């Protein structure tokens, strides 16, 4: 192995870890102050629960080399025989390095998804849900997409860094969580609408900064080697984020005549989400287009919750579900052979290389991922809610008091 490649992937792993507190601070700033600490804690709970789940069987279910096209088996349960062999992702790095790098993706994904349940979900059922969801939703989608035996991988679907397993999975699962829980008390009433504004925009900007920073490890690191393709992935990641931020700000300015910090942050993240599946397959020009499409479609989707009357508290579905889906489809349009070949990978390309069927493969991958995530999540939560002691939602009194005081016993702000 090349020590530089191993070092690069370990540093990328650390960057992806940093996205977990990033999403905690992002969500914390968007929530009301009485729930600020619970949002940061929820993100960290995802980290610890999934780290243990990944050790028990998560890694094996996603990446065992003798599994089926649908899900792996328990060959590598408890990290048995996961050490110095070439990894499933690349022969350039050993399995143990790939394993811990992928663990951070697995931990980040439910942290994204639970944002829609903000301010009204009980923590104990959420912890159990995170473990179960990682097993039957995330690990299944990761196997489809990245395991050489997975059906989407075999079909020829292109997903560089997690458009389907991370963003589509978290986005469509968050929609199911929001629908099962119902609206927050007072949400939708004109007299109380002002109460639901973000309480701390500086936390939102801080969270965005940590996410953007970490995304270079998320997309660049997915090359699994310190090479030209990793460099290109970082270039297009930064470009799509920048264009997404500008696009969303312009769309908001058109209505409010204000340069919204929230619009900037939402736009940057929608651009980052949309470029994720495409990062190792597209050049800088298409990255600009993907940033625009990400910003426009996610902005439109963020207004859907008013029309469809569901309470996705922190726009997880609009940004991650829709952004991931848009990114997946446009990967099929803009993928180019020359970008993938920067590290010797051979693909047929997308529409840019006159490979017209690629969008069909992307559509199959994205739609199957969206449907599986939504319906399985809905089923898990529906069953859990019927089990005594695992009711998902806090009482109205607790909701009014705030989850920080009632569920955690400490406050984000003691003044």
Short mmCIF file of C-alpha atoms in Angstrom, two decimals:
data_model
loop_
_atom_site.label_atom_id
_atom_site.label_comp_id
_atom_site.label_asym_id
_atom_site.label_seq_id
_atom_site.Cartn_x
_atom_site.Cartn_y
_atom_site.Cartn_z
CA UNK A 1 0.00 0.00 0.00
CA UNK A 2 0.96 3.62 -0.50
CA UNK A 3 1.34 5.33 2.88
CA UNK A 4 0.18 8.61 1.31
CA UNK A 5 -3.13 7.07 0.21
CA UNK A 6 -3.71 5.58 3.66
CA UNK A 7 -2.92 8.92 5.32
CA UNK A 8 -5.22 10.75 2.89
CA UNK A 9 -8.17 8.46 3.64
CA UNK A 10 -7.62 8.67 7.42
CA UNK A 11 -7.59 12.49 7.23
CA UNK A 12 -10.72 12.37 5.03
CA UNK A 13 -12.33 10.16 7.68
CA UNK A 14 -11.59 12.84 10.29
CA UNK A 15 -13.17 15.49 8.04
CA UNK A 16 -16.35 13.42 7.64
CA UNK A 17 -16.46 12.97 11.45
CA UNK A 18 -16.43 16.77 11.76
CA UNK A 19 -19.61 16.95 9.65
CA UNK A 20 -21.55 15.27 12.48
CA UNK A 21 -21.14 18.15 14.99
CA UNK A 22 -21.56 20.38 11.91
CA UNK A 23 -25.05 19.03 11.28
CA UNK A 24 -25.74 19.26 15.04
CA UNK A 25 -24.91 22.98 15.12
CA UNK A 26 -26.74 23.61 11.85
CA UNK A 27 -29.93 22.01 13.19
CA UNK A 28 -29.46 23.54 16.64
CA UNK A 29 -29.41 27.07 15.19
CA UNK A 30 -32.56 26.40 13.15
CA UNK A 31 -34.51 25.07 16.14
CA UNK A 32 -35.93 27.15 19.01
CA UNK A 33 -33.58 27.89 21.90
CA UNK A 34 -35.39 25.50 24.27
CA UNK A 35 -34.45 22.60 21.94
CA UNK A 36 -30.97 23.75 20.89
CA UNK A 37 -28.95 21.28 22.97
CA UNK A 38 -31.16 18.32 22.03
CA UNK A 39 -30.31 18.81 18.34
CA UNK A 40 -26.54 18.76 19.01
CA UNK A 41 -26.94 15.72 21.28
CA UNK A 42 -29.05 13.86 18.70
CA UNK A 43 -26.26 14.20 16.13
CA UNK A 44 -23.69 12.83 18.59
CA UNK A 45 -26.04 9.99 19.58
CA UNK A 46 -26.09 8.97 15.91
CA UNK A 47 -22.29 8.88 15.95
CA UNK A 48 -22.02 6.57 18.96
CA UNK A 49 -24.97 4.29 18.16
CA UNK A 50 -23.92 3.76 14.53
CA UNK A 51 -20.25 3.27 15.46
CA UNK A 52 -21.33 0.32 17.62
CA UNK A 53 -23.82 -0.94 14.99
CA UNK A 54 -21.09 -0.74 12.31
CA UNK A 55 -18.82 -2.87 14.54
CA UNK A 56 -21.51 -5.48 15.27
CA UNK A 57 -22.76 -6.07 11.73
CA UNK A 58 -23.20 -2.82 9.78
CA UNK A 59 -19.90 -2.99 7.90
CA UNK A 60 -20.43 -6.63 7.06
CA UNK A 61 -24.01 -6.15 5.83
CA UNK A 62 -22.88 -3.32 3.55
CA UNK A 63 -19.53 -4.57 2.27
CA UNK A 64 -19.10 -8.34 2.72
CA UNK A 65 -17.74 -9.81 -0.50
CA UNK A 66 -19.91 -12.95 -0.38
CA UNK A 67 -23.30 -11.24 0.07
CA UNK A 68 -26.23 -11.04 -2.32
CA UNK A 69 -27.18 -8.27 -4.75
CA UNK A 70 -29.56 -6.94 -2.08
CA UNK A 71 -27.63 -7.06 1.20
CA UNK A 72 -24.39 -8.52 2.52
CA UNK A 73 -24.02 -11.21 5.18
CA UNK A 74 -22.29 -11.40 8.57
CA UNK A 75 -18.91 -12.59 7.28
CA UNK A 76 -17.16 -9.50 8.75
CA UNK A 77 -19.36 -9.15 11.87
CA UNK A 78 -17.44 -7.71 14.86
CA UNK A 79 -14.73 -6.70 12.32
CA UNK A 80 -13.63 -10.33 12.04
CA UNK A 81 -10.84 -10.58 9.41
CA UNK A 82 -11.07 -6.83 8.70
CA UNK A 83 -7.44 -5.76 8.73
CA UNK A 84 -4.78 -5.77 6.02
CA UNK A 85 -6.53 -7.25 2.97
CA UNK A 86 -7.30 -4.89 0.04
CA UNK A 87 -10.55 -3.05 0.76
CA UNK A 88 -13.84 -3.57 -1.13
CA UNK A 89 -13.67 0.03 -2.30
CA UNK A 90 -10.11 0.13 -3.63
CA UNK A 91 -6.99 -2.03 -3.76
CA UNK A 92 -4.99 1.08 -2.77
CA UNK A 93 -5.98 0.94 0.91
CA UNK A 94 -6.40 -1.85 3.50
CA UNK A 95 -9.86 -2.97 4.62
CA UNK A 96 -9.55 -1.53 8.15
CA UNK A 97 -8.95 2.01 6.80
CA UNK A 98 -11.86 1.75 4.36
CA UNK A 99 -14.01 0.37 7.19
CA UNK A 100 -13.52 3.35 9.54
CA UNK A 101 -13.88 5.83 6.65
CA UNK A 102 -17.24 4.30 5.69
CA UNK A 103 -18.31 4.20 9.36
CA UNK A 104 -18.41 8.02 9.33
CA UNK A 105 -20.76 8.03 6.32
CA UNK A 106 -23.03 5.56 8.12
CA UNK A 107 -23.06 7.72 11.28
CA UNK A 108 -23.71 10.98 9.43
CA UNK A 109 -26.73 9.70 7.48
CA UNK A 110 -29.22 9.20 10.35
CA UNK A 111 -27.99 12.48 11.87
CA UNK A 112 -29.27 14.16 8.69
CA UNK A 113 -32.55 12.22 8.72
CA UNK A 114 -33.67 13.01 12.29
CA UNK A 115 -33.75 16.75 11.59
CA UNK A 116 -37.39 16.49 10.49
CA UNK A 117 -38.31 15.16 13.94
CA UNK A 118 -36.85 18.21 15.72
CA UNK A 119 -38.53 19.60 18.83
CA UNK A 120 -41.03 16.76 19.32
CA UNK A 121 -39.33 13.33 19.15
CA UNK A 122 -38.47 11.34 22.29
CA UNK A 123 -34.79 10.46 22.56
CA UNK A 124 -35.07 6.81 23.72
CA UNK A 125 -37.17 5.62 20.74
CA UNK A 126 -34.92 7.72 18.49
CA UNK A 127 -31.81 5.85 19.69
CA UNK A 128 -33.47 2.47 18.97
CA UNK A 129 -34.70 3.78 15.62
CA UNK A 130 -31.16 4.86 14.64
CA UNK A 131 -29.84 1.33 15.25
CA UNK A 132 -32.67 -0.40 13.39
CA UNK A 133 -32.73 2.13 10.54
CA UNK A 134 -28.97 1.85 9.95
CA UNK A 135 -29.37 -1.91 9.61
CA UNK A 136 -32.40 -2.16 7.32
CA UNK A 137 -32.15 1.09 5.34
CA UNK A 138 -28.60 2.49 5.22
CA UNK A 139 -26.71 -0.83 5.05
CA UNK A 140 -29.06 -2.12 2.34
CA UNK A 141 -28.62 0.98 0.17
CA UNK A 142 -24.85 1.05 0.71
CA UNK A 143 -24.72 -2.58 -0.46
CA UNK A 144 -26.80 -1.81 -3.59
CA UNK A 145 -24.63 1.16 -4.52
CA UNK A 146 -21.03 0.45 -3.48
CA UNK A 147 -20.66 -3.29 -2.92
CA UNK A 148 -19.35 -4.89 -6.16
CA UNK A 149 -22.13 -7.51 -5.73
CA UNK A 150 -24.90 -4.87 -5.33
CA UNK A 151 -27.57 -4.72 -8.04
CA UNK A 152 -27.13 -0.99 -8.74
CA UNK A 153 -23.35 -1.38 -8.92
CA UNK A 154 -23.80 -4.31 -11.33
CA UNK A 155 -26.35 -2.37 -13.39
CA UNK A 156 -23.87 0.45 -13.93
CA UNK A 157 -25.35 3.16 -11.69
CA UNK A 158 -22.87 5.94 -10.87
CA UNK A 159 -22.75 7.27 -7.30
CA UNK A 160 -19.38 8.62 -6.27
CA UNK A 161 -19.91 9.64 -2.65
CA UNK A 162 -23.44 8.83 -1.50
CA UNK A 163 -26.25 10.51 -3.44
CA UNK A 164 -28.51 7.52 -2.80
CA UNK A 165 -27.25 5.87 0.43
CA UNK A 166 -26.67 9.17 2.26
CA UNK A 167 -28.83 11.96 0.82
CA UNK A 168 -31.81 10.24 -0.78
CA UNK A 169 -31.96 7.81 2.17
CA UNK A 170 -31.87 10.55 4.82
CA UNK A 171 -34.21 12.89 2.88
CA UNK A 172 -36.99 10.41 2.16
CA UNK A 173 -36.68 8.82 5.62
CA UNK A 174 -37.02 12.27 7.20
CA UNK A 175 -40.27 12.77 5.26
CA UNK A 176 -41.63 9.53 6.74
CA UNK A 177 -40.54 10.61 10.26
CA UNK A 178 -42.25 14.00 9.84
CA UNK A 179 -45.49 12.40 8.63
CA UNK A 180 -45.60 9.83 11.45
CA UNK A 181 -44.93 12.44 14.18
CA UNK A 182 -47.28 15.10 12.85
CA UNK A 183 -46.84 18.84 13.18
CA UNK A 184 -45.28 20.62 16.13
CA UNK A 185 -47.82 22.17 18.50
CA UNK A 186 -48.79 25.60 17.18
CA UNK A 187 -47.13 25.07 13.79
CA UNK A 188 -49.36 26.33 11.00
CA UNK A 189 -51.26 28.76 13.26
CA UNK A 190 -50.82 32.32 12.02
CA UNK A 191 -50.62 33.76 15.54
CA UNK A 192 -47.75 31.44 16.55
CA UNK A 193 -45.80 31.23 13.27
CA UNK A 194 -43.23 33.83 14.43
CA UNK A 195 -42.21 31.49 17.29
CA UNK A 196 -40.73 28.95 14.84
CA UNK A 197 -37.98 31.16 13.44
CA UNK A 198 -34.32 29.97 13.73
CA UNK A 199 -33.08 31.08 17.15
CA UNK A 200 -29.34 31.40 16.39
CA UNK A 201 -28.18 32.10 12.86
CA UNK A 202 -24.51 32.15 13.87
CA UNK A 203 -24.84 28.46 14.83
CA UNK A 204 -26.39 27.78 11.41
CA UNK A 205 -23.44 29.50 9.68
CA UNK A 206 -20.96 27.65 11.93
CA UNK A 207 -22.66 24.34 11.09
CA UNK A 208 -22.54 25.16 7.38
CA UNK A 209 -18.83 25.97 7.63
CA UNK A 210 -18.08 22.64 9.35
CA UNK A 211 -20.18 20.76 6.77
CA UNK A 212 -18.56 22.48 3.79
CA UNK A 213 -15.11 21.85 5.26
CA UNK A 214 -15.92 18.22 5.98
CA UNK A 215 -17.40 17.71 2.51
CA UNK A 216 -13.91 17.86 0.98
CA UNK A 217 -13.18 14.64 2.91
CA UNK A 218 -16.60 13.29 2.00
CA UNK A 219 -16.31 13.80 -1.78
CA UNK A 220 -12.54 14.14 -2.27
CA UNK A 221 -11.85 11.23 0.08
CA UNK A 222 -14.21 8.97 -1.88
CA UNK A 223 -11.47 8.65 -4.51
CA UNK A 224 -9.79 6.54 -1.76
CA UNK A 225 -6.41 7.74 -3.01
CA UNK A 226 -4.50 11.03 -3.08
CA UNK A 227 -4.66 11.53 -6.83
CA UNK A 228 -5.91 13.80 -9.63
CA UNK A 229 -9.45 12.49 -9.38
CA UNK A 230 -9.59 13.41 -5.67
CA UNK A 231 -8.36 16.91 -6.61
CA UNK A 232 -11.06 17.25 -9.27
CA UNK A 233 -13.71 16.03 -6.80
CA UNK A 234 -12.68 18.81 -4.37
CA UNK A 235 -12.76 21.43 -7.15
CA UNK A 236 -16.28 20.53 -8.30
CA UNK A 237 -17.50 20.23 -4.70
CA UNK A 238 -16.42 23.79 -3.86
CA UNK A 239 -17.78 25.13 -7.14
CA UNK A 240 -21.23 23.51 -6.81
CA UNK A 241 -21.54 24.73 -3.21
CA UNK A 242 -20.67 28.29 -4.24
CA UNK A 243 -23.09 28.32 -7.17
CA UNK A 244 -25.84 26.74 -5.04
CA UNK A 245 -25.42 29.44 -2.38
CA UNK A 246 -25.60 32.25 -4.98
CA UNK A 247 -28.63 30.66 -6.68
CA UNK A 248 -30.67 30.28 -3.48
CA UNK A 249 -29.76 33.79 -2.30
CA UNK A 250 -30.94 35.25 -5.63
CA UNK A 251 -34.22 33.30 -5.42
CA UNK A 252 -34.82 34.59 -1.87
CA UNK A 253 -33.74 38.15 -2.74
CA UNK A 254 -36.34 38.23 -5.51
CA UNK A 255 -39.07 37.88 -2.86
CA UNK A 256 -37.71 39.50 0.31
CA UNK A 257 -35.12 41.97 -1.07
CA UNK A 258 -32.71 40.70 1.63
CA UNK A 259 -29.40 38.83 1.39
CA UNK A 260 -30.52 35.99 3.62
CA UNK A 261 -27.84 34.13 5.62
CA UNK A 262 -30.25 31.19 5.91
CA UNK A 263 -30.72 31.25 2.13
CA UNK A 264 -26.94 31.29 1.68
CA UNK A 265 -26.47 28.29 4.00
CA UNK A 266 -29.37 26.30 2.53
CA UNK A 267 -28.13 26.99 -1.01
CA UNK A 268 -24.55 25.97 -0.24
CA UNK A 269 -25.71 22.69 1.28
CA UNK A 270 -28.13 21.99 -1.60
CA UNK A 271 -25.21 22.47 -4.04
CA UNK A 272 -23.02 20.16 -1.95
CA UNK A 273 -25.76 17.52 -1.81
CA UNK A 274 -26.41 17.66 -5.56
CA UNK A 275 -22.71 17.31 -6.48
CA UNK A 276 -22.13 14.36 -4.10
CA UNK A 277 -23.07 11.51 -6.49
CA UNK A 278 -21.34 13.28 -9.41
CA UNK A 279 -18.14 14.48 -7.73
CA UNK A 280 -15.75 11.91 -9.26
CA UNK A 281 -17.47 11.85 -12.65
CA UNK A 282 -17.94 15.48 -13.77
CA UNK A 283 -15.70 18.43 -14.63
CA UNK A 284 -15.93 22.05 -13.44
CA UNK A 285 -18.40 23.24 -16.12
CA UNK A 286 -21.10 20.66 -15.33
CA UNK A 287 -20.51 21.29 -11.60
CA UNK A 288 -21.77 24.86 -12.10
CA UNK A 289 -24.93 23.51 -13.77
CA UNK A 290 -25.45 20.95 -10.99
CA UNK A 291 -25.06 23.74 -8.39
CA UNK A 292 -27.75 25.80 -10.14
CA UNK A 293 -30.14 22.84 -10.47
CA UNK A 294 -29.54 21.87 -6.84
CA UNK A 295 -30.27 25.40 -5.62
CA UNK A 296 -33.40 25.84 -7.77
CA UNK A 297 -35.03 22.45 -7.14
CA UNK A 298 -34.28 22.42 -3.40
CA UNK A 299 -35.59 25.98 -3.04
CA UNK A 300 -38.84 24.99 -4.77
CA UNK A 301 -39.09 21.85 -2.64
CA UNK A 302 -38.68 23.88 0.57
CA UNK A 303 -42.02 25.56 -0.21
CA UNK A 304 -43.75 22.21 -0.76
CA UNK A 305 -44.33 21.60 2.94
CA UNK A 306 -46.71 24.59 3.07
CA UNK A 307 -48.74 23.23 0.14
CA UNK A 308 -48.71 19.61 1.31
CA UNK A 309 -49.09 20.53 5.00
CA UNK A 310 -46.37 18.39 6.57
CA UNK A 311 -43.89 19.69 9.16
CA UNK A 312 -40.37 18.83 8.02
CA UNK A 313 -38.96 21.04 10.74
CA UNK A 314 -35.52 21.68 9.21
CA UNK A 315 -36.12 21.10 5.45
CA UNK A 316 -34.25 17.79 5.40
CA UNK A 317 -36.47 16.37 2.66
CA UNK A 318 -36.23 19.50 0.52
CA UNK A 319 -32.43 19.77 0.70
CA UNK A 320 -31.23 16.16 1.02
CA UNK A 321 -34.06 14.14 -0.54
CA UNK A 322 -34.69 16.39 -3.52
CA UNK A 323 -31.05 17.53 -3.83
CA UNK A 324 -29.79 13.95 -3.75
CA UNK A 325 -32.36 12.86 -6.35
CA UNK A 326 -31.56 15.77 -8.68
CA UNK A 327 -27.83 15.13 -8.30
CA UNK A 328 -28.26 11.44 -9.07
CA UNK A 329 -30.18 12.09 -12.31
CA UNK A 330 -27.83 14.83 -13.52
CA UNK A 331 -24.84 12.56 -12.83
CA UNK A 332 -26.22 10.47 -15.70
CA UNK A 333 -26.35 13.58 -17.89
CA UNK A 334 -22.95 15.11 -17.12
CA UNK A 335 -20.68 12.14 -16.27
CA UNK A 336 -17.59 12.04 -18.50
CA UNK A 337 -15.09 9.26 -19.15
CA UNK A 338 -12.07 11.56 -18.89
CA UNK A 339 -12.86 12.56 -15.27
CA UNK A 340 -13.25 8.96 -14.06
CA UNK A 341 -10.08 7.99 -15.95
CA UNK A 342 -8.01 10.47 -13.90
CA UNK A 343 -7.32 7.54 -11.56
CA UNK A 344 -7.65 4.80 -14.18
CA UNK A 345 -11.36 4.04 -13.62
CA UNK A 346 -13.23 3.13 -16.80
CA UNK A 347 -16.90 4.12 -17.26
CA UNK A 348 -19.12 4.60 -20.30
CA UNK A 349 -19.89 8.17 -19.26
CA UNK A 350 -23.28 9.86 -19.45
CA UNK A 351 -25.06 11.95 -22.04
CA UNK A 352 -21.90 14.05 -22.47
CA UNK A 353 -20.30 10.90 -23.94
CA UNK A 354 -23.47 9.90 -25.88
CA UNK A 355 -24.24 7.08 -23.45
CA UNK A 356 -27.98 7.73 -23.37
CA UNK A 357 -28.98 4.77 -21.17
CA UNK A 358 -27.02 6.15 -18.17
CA UNK A 359 -29.87 8.43 -17.03
CA UNK A 360 -32.13 5.36 -16.97
CA UNK A 361 -29.68 3.58 -14.65
CA UNK A 362 -29.51 6.66 -12.42
CA UNK A 363 -33.29 6.94 -12.35
CA UNK A 364 -33.61 3.27 -11.32
CA UNK A 365 -31.03 3.67 -8.54
CA UNK A 366 -32.46 6.94 -7.17
CA UNK A 367 -36.11 5.87 -7.34
CA UNK A 368 -35.49 2.46 -5.74
CA UNK A 369 -33.46 4.15 -2.98
CA UNK A 370 -36.16 6.77 -2.37
CA UNK A 371 -38.98 4.21 -2.26
CA UNK A 372 -37.11 1.78 0.01
CA UNK A 373 -36.06 4.57 2.40
CA UNK A 374 -39.54 6.10 2.68
CA UNK A 375 -41.62 2.95 3.03
CA UNK A 376 -39.26 0.97 5.30
CA UNK A 377 -38.75 4.00 7.58
CA UNK A 378 -42.51 4.57 7.74
CA UNK A 379 -43.01 0.89 8.63
CA UNK A 380 -40.31 0.89 11.35
CA UNK A 381 -41.74 4.02 12.99
CA UNK A 382 -45.36 2.88 12.65
CA UNK A 383 -44.55 -0.39 14.45
CA UNK A 384 -42.38 1.28 17.11
CA UNK A 385 -45.11 3.80 17.92
CA UNK A 386 -47.49 0.94 18.78
CA UNK A 387 -45.05 -0.70 21.25
CA UNK A 388 -45.70 0.32 24.90
CA UNK A 389 -42.93 2.59 26.15
CA UNK A 390 -41.67 3.42 22.65
CA UNK A 391 -44.18 6.07 21.65
CA UNK A 392 -42.26 8.39 19.35
CA UNK A 393 -43.61 11.77 20.34
CA UNK A 394 -43.24 13.69 23.60
CA UNK A 395 -46.31 14.95 25.46
CA UNK A 396 -47.64 18.43 24.76
CA UNK A 397 -46.36 19.63 28.17
CA UNK A 398 -42.82 18.44 27.37
CA UNK A 399 -42.98 20.04 23.94
CA UNK A 400 -43.94 23.39 25.45
CA UNK A 401 -41.21 23.12 28.11
CA UNK A 402 -38.59 22.15 25.50
CA UNK A 403 -36.63 18.93 25.02
CA UNK A 404 -33.47 20.36 26.60
CA UNK A 405 -35.02 20.66 30.06
CA UNK A 406 -37.39 17.69 29.84
CA UNK A 407 -35.32 15.03 28.03
CA UNK A 408 -31.71 16.08 28.75
CA UNK A 409 -32.02 18.05 31.98
CA UNK A 410 -29.57 20.71 30.84
CA UNK A 411 -29.89 23.84 28.73
CA UNK A 412 -27.87 25.12 25.81
CA UNK A 413 -28.12 28.60 27.34
CA UNK A 414 -28.04 29.03 31.10
CA UNK A 415 -28.74 32.76 31.08
#
